[in-house]
Coordinates of C-alpha atoms and ligand atoms in Angstrom, one line a residue:
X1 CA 126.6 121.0 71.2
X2 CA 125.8 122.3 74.5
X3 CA 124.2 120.2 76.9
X4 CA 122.4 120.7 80.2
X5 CA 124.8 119.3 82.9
X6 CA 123.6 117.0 85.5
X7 CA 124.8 117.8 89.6
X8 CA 128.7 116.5 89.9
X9 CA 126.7 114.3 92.5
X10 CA 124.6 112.6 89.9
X11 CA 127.3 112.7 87.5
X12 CA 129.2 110.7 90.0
X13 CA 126.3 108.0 90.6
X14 CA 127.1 104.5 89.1
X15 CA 124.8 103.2 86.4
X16 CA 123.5 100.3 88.2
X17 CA 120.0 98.8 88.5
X18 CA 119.2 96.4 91.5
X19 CA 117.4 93.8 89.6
X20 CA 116.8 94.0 85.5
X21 CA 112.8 92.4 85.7
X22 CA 111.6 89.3 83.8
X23 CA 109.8 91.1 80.7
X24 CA 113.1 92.7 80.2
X25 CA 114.8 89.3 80.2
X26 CA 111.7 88.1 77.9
X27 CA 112.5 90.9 75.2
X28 CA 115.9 90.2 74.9
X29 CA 114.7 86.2 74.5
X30 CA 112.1 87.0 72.2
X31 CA 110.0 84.3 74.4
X32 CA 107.7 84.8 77.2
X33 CA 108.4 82.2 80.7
X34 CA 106.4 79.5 81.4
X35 CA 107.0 79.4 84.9
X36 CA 107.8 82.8 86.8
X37 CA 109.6 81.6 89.7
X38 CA 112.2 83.8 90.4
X39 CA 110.8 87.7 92.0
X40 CA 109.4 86.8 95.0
X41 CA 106.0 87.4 93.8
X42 CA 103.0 85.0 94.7
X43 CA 101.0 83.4 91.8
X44 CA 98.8 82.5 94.0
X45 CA 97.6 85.8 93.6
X46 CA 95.4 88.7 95.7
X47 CA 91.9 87.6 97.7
X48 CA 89.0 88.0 94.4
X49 CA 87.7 90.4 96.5
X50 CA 90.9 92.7 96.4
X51 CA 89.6 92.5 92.3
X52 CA 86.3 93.3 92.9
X53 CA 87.5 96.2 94.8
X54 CA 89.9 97.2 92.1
X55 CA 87.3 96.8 89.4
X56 CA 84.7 99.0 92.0
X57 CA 87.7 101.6 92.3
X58 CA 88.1 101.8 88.1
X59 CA 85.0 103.4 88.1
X60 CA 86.0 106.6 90.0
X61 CA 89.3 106.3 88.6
X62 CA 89.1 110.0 86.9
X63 CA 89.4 111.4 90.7
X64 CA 92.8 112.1 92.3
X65 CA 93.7 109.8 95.5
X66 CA 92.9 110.5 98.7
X67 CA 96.7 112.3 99.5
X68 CA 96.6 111.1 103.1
X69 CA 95.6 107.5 102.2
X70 CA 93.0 107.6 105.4
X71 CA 90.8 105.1 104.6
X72 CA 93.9 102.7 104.4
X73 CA 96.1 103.8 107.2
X74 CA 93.0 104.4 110.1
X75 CA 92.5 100.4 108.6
X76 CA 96.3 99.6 109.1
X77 CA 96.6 101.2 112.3
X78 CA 93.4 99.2 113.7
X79 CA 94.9 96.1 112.5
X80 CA 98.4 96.7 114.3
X81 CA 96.8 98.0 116.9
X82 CA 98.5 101.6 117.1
X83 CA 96.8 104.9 116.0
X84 CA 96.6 106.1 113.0
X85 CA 99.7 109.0 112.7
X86 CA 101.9 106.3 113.8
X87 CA 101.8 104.5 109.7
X88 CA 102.5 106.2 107.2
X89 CA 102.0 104.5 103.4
X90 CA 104.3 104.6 100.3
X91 CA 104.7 102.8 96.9
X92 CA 105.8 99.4 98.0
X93 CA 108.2 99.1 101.0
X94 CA 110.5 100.2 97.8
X95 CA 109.7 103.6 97.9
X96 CA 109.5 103.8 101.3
X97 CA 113.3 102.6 102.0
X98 CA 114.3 105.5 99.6
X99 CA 112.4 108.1 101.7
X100 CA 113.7 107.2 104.7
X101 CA 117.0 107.9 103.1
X102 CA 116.3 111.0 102.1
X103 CA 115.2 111.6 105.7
X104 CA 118.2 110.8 107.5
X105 CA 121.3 110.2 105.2
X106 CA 123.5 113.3 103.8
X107 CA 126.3 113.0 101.7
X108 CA 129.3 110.9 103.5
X109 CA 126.9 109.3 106.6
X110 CA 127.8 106.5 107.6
X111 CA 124.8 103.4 106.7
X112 CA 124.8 100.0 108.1
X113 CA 123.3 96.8 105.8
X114 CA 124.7 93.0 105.1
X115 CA 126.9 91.7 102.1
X116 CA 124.7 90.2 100.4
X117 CA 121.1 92.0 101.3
X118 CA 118.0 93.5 100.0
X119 CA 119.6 95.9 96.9
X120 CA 117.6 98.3 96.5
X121 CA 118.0 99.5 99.9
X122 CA 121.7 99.9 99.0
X123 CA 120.8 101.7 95.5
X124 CA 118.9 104.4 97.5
X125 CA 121.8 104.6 99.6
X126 CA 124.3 105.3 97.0
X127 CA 121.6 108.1 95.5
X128 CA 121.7 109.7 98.5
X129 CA 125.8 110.1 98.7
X130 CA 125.6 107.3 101.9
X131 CA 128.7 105.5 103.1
X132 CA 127.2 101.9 102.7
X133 CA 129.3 99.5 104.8
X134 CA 128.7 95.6 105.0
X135 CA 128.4 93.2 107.3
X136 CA 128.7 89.5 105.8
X137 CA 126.4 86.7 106.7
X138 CA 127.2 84.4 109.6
X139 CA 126.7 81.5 107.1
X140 CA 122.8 81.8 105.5
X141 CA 121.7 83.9 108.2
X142 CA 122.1 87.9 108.7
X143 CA 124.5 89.1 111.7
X144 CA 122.0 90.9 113.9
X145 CA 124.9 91.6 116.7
X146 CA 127.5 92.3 114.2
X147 CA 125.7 94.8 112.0
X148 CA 124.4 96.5 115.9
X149 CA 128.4 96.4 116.3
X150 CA 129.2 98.1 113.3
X151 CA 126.7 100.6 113.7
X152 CA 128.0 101.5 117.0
X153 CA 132.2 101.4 115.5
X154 CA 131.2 103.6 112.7
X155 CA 128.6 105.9 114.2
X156 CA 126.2 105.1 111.2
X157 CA 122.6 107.0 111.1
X158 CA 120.9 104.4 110.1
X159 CA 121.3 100.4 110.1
X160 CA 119.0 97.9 107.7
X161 CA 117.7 94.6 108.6
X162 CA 115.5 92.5 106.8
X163 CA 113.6 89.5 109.0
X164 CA 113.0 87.3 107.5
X165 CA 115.8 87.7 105.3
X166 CA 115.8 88.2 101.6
X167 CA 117.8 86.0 99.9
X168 CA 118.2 83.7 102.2
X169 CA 114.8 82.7 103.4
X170 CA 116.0 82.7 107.0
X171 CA 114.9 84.2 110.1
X172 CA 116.1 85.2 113.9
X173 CA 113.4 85.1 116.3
X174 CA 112.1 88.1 118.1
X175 CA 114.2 87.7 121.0
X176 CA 117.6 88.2 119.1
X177 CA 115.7 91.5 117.1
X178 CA 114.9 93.1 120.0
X179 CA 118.6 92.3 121.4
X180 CA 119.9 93.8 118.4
X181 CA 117.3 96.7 118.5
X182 CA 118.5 97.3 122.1
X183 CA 122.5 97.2 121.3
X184 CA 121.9 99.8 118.2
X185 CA 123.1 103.6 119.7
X186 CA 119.8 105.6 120.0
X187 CA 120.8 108.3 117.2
X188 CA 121.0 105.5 114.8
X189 CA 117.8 104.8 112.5
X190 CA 116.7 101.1 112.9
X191 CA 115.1 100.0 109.5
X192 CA 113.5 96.7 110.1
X193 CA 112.2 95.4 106.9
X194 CA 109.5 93.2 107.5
X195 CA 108.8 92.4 103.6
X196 CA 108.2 88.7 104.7
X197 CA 106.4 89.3 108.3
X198 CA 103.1 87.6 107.0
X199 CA 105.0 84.2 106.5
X200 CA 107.1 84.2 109.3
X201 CA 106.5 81.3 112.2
X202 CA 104.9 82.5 114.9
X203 CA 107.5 84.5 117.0
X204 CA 109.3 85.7 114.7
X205 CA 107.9 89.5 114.7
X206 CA 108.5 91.4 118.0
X207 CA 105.6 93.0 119.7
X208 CA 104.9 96.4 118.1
X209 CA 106.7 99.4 120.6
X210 CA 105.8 102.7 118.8
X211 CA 107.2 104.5 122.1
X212 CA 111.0 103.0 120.9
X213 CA 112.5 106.2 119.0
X214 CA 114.6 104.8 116.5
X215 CA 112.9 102.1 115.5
X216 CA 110.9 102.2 112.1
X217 CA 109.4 99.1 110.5
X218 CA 108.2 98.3 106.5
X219 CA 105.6 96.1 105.4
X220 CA 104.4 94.9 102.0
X221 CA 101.2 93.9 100.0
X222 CA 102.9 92.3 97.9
X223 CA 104.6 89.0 98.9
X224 CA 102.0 87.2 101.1
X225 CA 99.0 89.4 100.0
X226 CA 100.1 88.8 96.5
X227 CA 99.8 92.9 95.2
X228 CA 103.8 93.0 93.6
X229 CA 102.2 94.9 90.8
X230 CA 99.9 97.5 92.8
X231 CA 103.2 98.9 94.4
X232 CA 101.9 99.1 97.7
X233 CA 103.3 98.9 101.3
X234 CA 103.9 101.1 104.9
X235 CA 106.0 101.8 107.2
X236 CA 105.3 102.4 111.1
X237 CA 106.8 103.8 114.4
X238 CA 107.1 106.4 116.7
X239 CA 104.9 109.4 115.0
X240 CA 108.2 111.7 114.9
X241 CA 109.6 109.3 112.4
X242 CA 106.7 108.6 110.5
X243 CA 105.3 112.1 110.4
X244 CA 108.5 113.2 109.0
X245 CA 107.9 111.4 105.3
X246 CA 104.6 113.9 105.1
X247 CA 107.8 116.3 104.2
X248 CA 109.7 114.3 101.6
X249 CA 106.7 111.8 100.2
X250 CA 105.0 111.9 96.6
X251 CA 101.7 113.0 98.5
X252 CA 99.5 111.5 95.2
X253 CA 101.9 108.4 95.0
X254 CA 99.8 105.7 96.4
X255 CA 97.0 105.4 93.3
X256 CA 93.5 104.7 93.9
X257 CA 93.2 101.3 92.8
X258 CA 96.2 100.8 95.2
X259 CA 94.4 102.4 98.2
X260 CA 90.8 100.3 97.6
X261 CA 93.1 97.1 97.0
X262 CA 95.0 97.1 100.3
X263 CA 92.1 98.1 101.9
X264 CA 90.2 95.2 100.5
X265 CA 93.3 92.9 101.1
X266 CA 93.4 93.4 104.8
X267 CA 89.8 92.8 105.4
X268 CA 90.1 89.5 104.3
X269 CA 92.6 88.0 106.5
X270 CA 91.0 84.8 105.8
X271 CA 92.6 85.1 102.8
X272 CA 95.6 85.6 103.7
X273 CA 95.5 82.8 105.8
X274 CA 94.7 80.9 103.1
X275 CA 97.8 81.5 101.2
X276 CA 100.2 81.3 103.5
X277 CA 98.6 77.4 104.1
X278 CA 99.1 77.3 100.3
X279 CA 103.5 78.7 100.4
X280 CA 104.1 76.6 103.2
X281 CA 102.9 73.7 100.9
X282 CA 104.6 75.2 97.7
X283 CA 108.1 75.5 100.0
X284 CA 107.7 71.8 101.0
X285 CA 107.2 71.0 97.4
X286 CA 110.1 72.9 95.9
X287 CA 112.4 71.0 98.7
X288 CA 111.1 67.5 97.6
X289 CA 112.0 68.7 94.0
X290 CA 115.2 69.7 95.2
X291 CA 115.9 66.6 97.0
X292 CA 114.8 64.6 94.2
X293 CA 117.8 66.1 92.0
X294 CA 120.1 65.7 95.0
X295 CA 120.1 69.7 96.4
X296 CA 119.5 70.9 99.4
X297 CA 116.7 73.3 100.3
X298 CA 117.3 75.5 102.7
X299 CA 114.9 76.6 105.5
X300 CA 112.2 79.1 105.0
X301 CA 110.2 81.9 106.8
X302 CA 109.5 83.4 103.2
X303 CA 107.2 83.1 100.2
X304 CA 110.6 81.3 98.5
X305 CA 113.0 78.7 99.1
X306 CA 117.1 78.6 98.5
X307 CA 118.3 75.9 97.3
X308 CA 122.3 75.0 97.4
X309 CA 123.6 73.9 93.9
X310 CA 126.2 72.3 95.3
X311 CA 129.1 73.6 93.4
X312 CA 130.2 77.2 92.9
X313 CA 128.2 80.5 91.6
X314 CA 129.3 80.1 88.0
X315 CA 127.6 76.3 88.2
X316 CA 124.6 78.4 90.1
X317 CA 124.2 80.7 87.0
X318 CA 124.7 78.1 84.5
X319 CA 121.9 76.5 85.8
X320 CA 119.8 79.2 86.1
X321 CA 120.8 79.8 82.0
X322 CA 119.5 75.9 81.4
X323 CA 116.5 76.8 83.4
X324 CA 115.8 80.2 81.5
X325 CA 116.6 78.7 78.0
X326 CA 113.6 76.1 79.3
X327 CA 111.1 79.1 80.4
X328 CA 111.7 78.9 83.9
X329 CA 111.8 82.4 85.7
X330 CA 114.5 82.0 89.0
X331 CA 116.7 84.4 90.3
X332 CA 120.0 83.9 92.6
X333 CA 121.9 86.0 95.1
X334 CA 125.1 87.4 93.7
X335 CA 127.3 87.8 96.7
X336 CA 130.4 85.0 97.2
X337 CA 129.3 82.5 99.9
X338 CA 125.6 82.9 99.2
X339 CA 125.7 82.9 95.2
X340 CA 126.2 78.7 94.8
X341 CA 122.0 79.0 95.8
X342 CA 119.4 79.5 93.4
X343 CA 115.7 81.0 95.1
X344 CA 112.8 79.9 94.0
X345 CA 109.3 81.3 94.7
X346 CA 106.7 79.4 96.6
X347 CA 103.9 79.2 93.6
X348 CA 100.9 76.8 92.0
X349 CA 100.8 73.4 91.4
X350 CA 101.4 74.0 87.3
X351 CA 104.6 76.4 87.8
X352 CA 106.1 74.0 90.2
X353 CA 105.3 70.7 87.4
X354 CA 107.0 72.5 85.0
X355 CA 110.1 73.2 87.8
X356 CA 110.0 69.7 88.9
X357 CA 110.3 68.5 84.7
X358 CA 112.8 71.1 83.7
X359 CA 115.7 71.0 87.0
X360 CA 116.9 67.6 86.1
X361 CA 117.2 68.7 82.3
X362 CA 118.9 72.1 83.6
X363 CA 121.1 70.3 85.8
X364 CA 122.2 68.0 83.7
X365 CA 123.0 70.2 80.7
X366 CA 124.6 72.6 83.1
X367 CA 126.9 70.2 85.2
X368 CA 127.9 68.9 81.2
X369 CA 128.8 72.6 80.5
X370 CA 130.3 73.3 84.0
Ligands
PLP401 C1 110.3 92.2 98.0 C2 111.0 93.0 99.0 C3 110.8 94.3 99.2 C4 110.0 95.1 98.2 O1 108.7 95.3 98.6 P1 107.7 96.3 97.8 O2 106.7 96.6 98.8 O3 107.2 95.5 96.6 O4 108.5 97.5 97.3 C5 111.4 95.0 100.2 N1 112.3 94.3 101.0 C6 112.5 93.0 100.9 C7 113.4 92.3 101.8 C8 111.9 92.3 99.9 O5 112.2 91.0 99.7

């Protein structure tokens, strides 16, 4: 039978997903998790008046979005303290990494990231037909200086930095960003993804300098703000770069709910404030647990912690199994030198019982079995 024929391109694009989610791990199960521990997200959930808003915003919900998301960009741009045409908002800092791809990356370019880093970054990469080339961890922590260093060797268009870091949980302090920022050639795209910003100790973030013309960087509502499902974030910079997604983005992709949410979520910074009190708390906990079983916690500037295993990966994985096969959510990072960690998100009181009564039961059965 004949067949439509996809591009040789697509043809030629591997299979791969960056992350399968927890329902699909729950169908396979047949059995929901108790404790969902392992994305990133934050249980402790967005401000009640981000709902209310939500619940407001249902009502008009038969109307299309505002396309150029005003409202919530003049909002963002007060709040960063830059105007307006210099933020530009997507689908989650997700959908923003893929169009900034598409803006600057043809077939065979050259793109800069770490071993080890944020996948999905990578996955838009590859869609794009980039030359992805890696940069491994000095120990826990990204290479600022060496990824600047390859992005120079190779002549890459764009290089990708995530600070805090994502798996890790660890963090460079504005000085060595804008040292890296300043050793990057100016024809190469900085992406500084800044997923974790709202956790971060103070002096961590640099000072916002839209005037710097390769610089862009990506925000989130949903890690601190606690919005994962909404699917909202931005990016923002110099307004050549950020005008340029007008050109590439879905221009109904942010929803209304998602609009009247974020805009809701970033009035309330009190809120915010609140829960970052509350993951700082949640880390602490998660590290007593994991001292309690004999693991080491690592540092961290994010809503999750790492915690060394001790042995290898395959002892890693085995106890995330023992941990899943008890309904505990947790992801781990895949790459060699960073894959004997498991990461565990920063969450309530009742997810973190049922972590603290399940990890010696995991470990044990796992180190049996190991
Ligand atoms: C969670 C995460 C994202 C995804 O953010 P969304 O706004 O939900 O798409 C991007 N980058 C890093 C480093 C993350 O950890």
């Amino acid at each position: 039978m004949p067949k439509p024929s996809f591009t040789a391109f697509i043809d030629a694009l591997p299979e791969t997903i960056p992350f399968v989610g927890p329902e699909a791990l729950e169908r396979r199960s047949g059995t929901a998790f108790r404790a969902r521990i392992g994305a990133n997200e934050s249980g402790f959930g967005p401000s009640p008046k981000v709902i209310a808003a939500i619940a407001e915003a249902a009502q008009q919900i038969w109307c299309y979005p505002d396309p150029e998301n005003h409202d919530l960009k003049s909002a963002l741009a007060a709040h960063l303290g830059i105007e307006a045409d210099e933020v530009t908002v997507g689908e989650g800092i997700d959908g923003l990494l893929g169009l900034a791809v598409h803006l600057f990356i043809s077939p065979g370019d050259v793109v800069v990231s770490s071993l080890g880093a944020y996948p999905t970054f990578n996955y838009h990469v590859a869609a794009f037909g980039g030359d992805l080339q890696l940069v491994p961890y000095a120990g826990t922590q990204e290479d600022p200086m060496a990824l600047a260093a390859k992005a120079r060797e190779t002549n890459a268009r764009i290089v990708y930095l995530a600070n805090p870091d994502n798996p890790m949980g660890s963090y460079w302090p504005a000085e060595a960003i804008n040292a890296f920022i300043q050793s990057v050639p100016e024809t190469c795209l900085v992406i500084l993804d800044e997923a974790y910003g709202e956790t971060a100790p103070a002096g961590t973030l640099p000072a916002i300098d839209t005037t710097q013309s390769n610089l862009l960087r990506f925000r989130t509502f949903s890690k601190a703000y606690g919005m994962a499902g909404m699917r909202v974030g931005y990016a923002f910079g110099n307004t050549r770069l950020v005008n340029a997604f007008n050109r590439v983005r879905n221009h109904f992709g942010v929803n209304r709910l998602a609009q009247a949410a974020a805009l809701a979520a970033l009035a309330d910074q009190d809120y915010l404030a609140a829960t970052v009190s509350a993951i700082a708390e949640a880390r602490d906990r998660i590290a007593t647990i994991a001292q309690t079983n004999g693991l080491r916690a690592l540092p961290s500037a994010t809503n999750f912690v790492a915690v060394d295993c001790g042995r290898d990966g395959d002892y890693a994985a085995l106890v995330l199994a023992e941990l899943a096969q008890r309904g505990v959510f947790i992801r781990k990072p895949m790459t060699r030198g960073l894959d004997h960690h498991i990461r565990i998100s920063a969450a309530p009181q009742a997810e973190l019982d049922i972590l603290a009564k399940t990890l010696p039961e995991a470990l044990r059965a796992a180190y049996g079995a190991g």
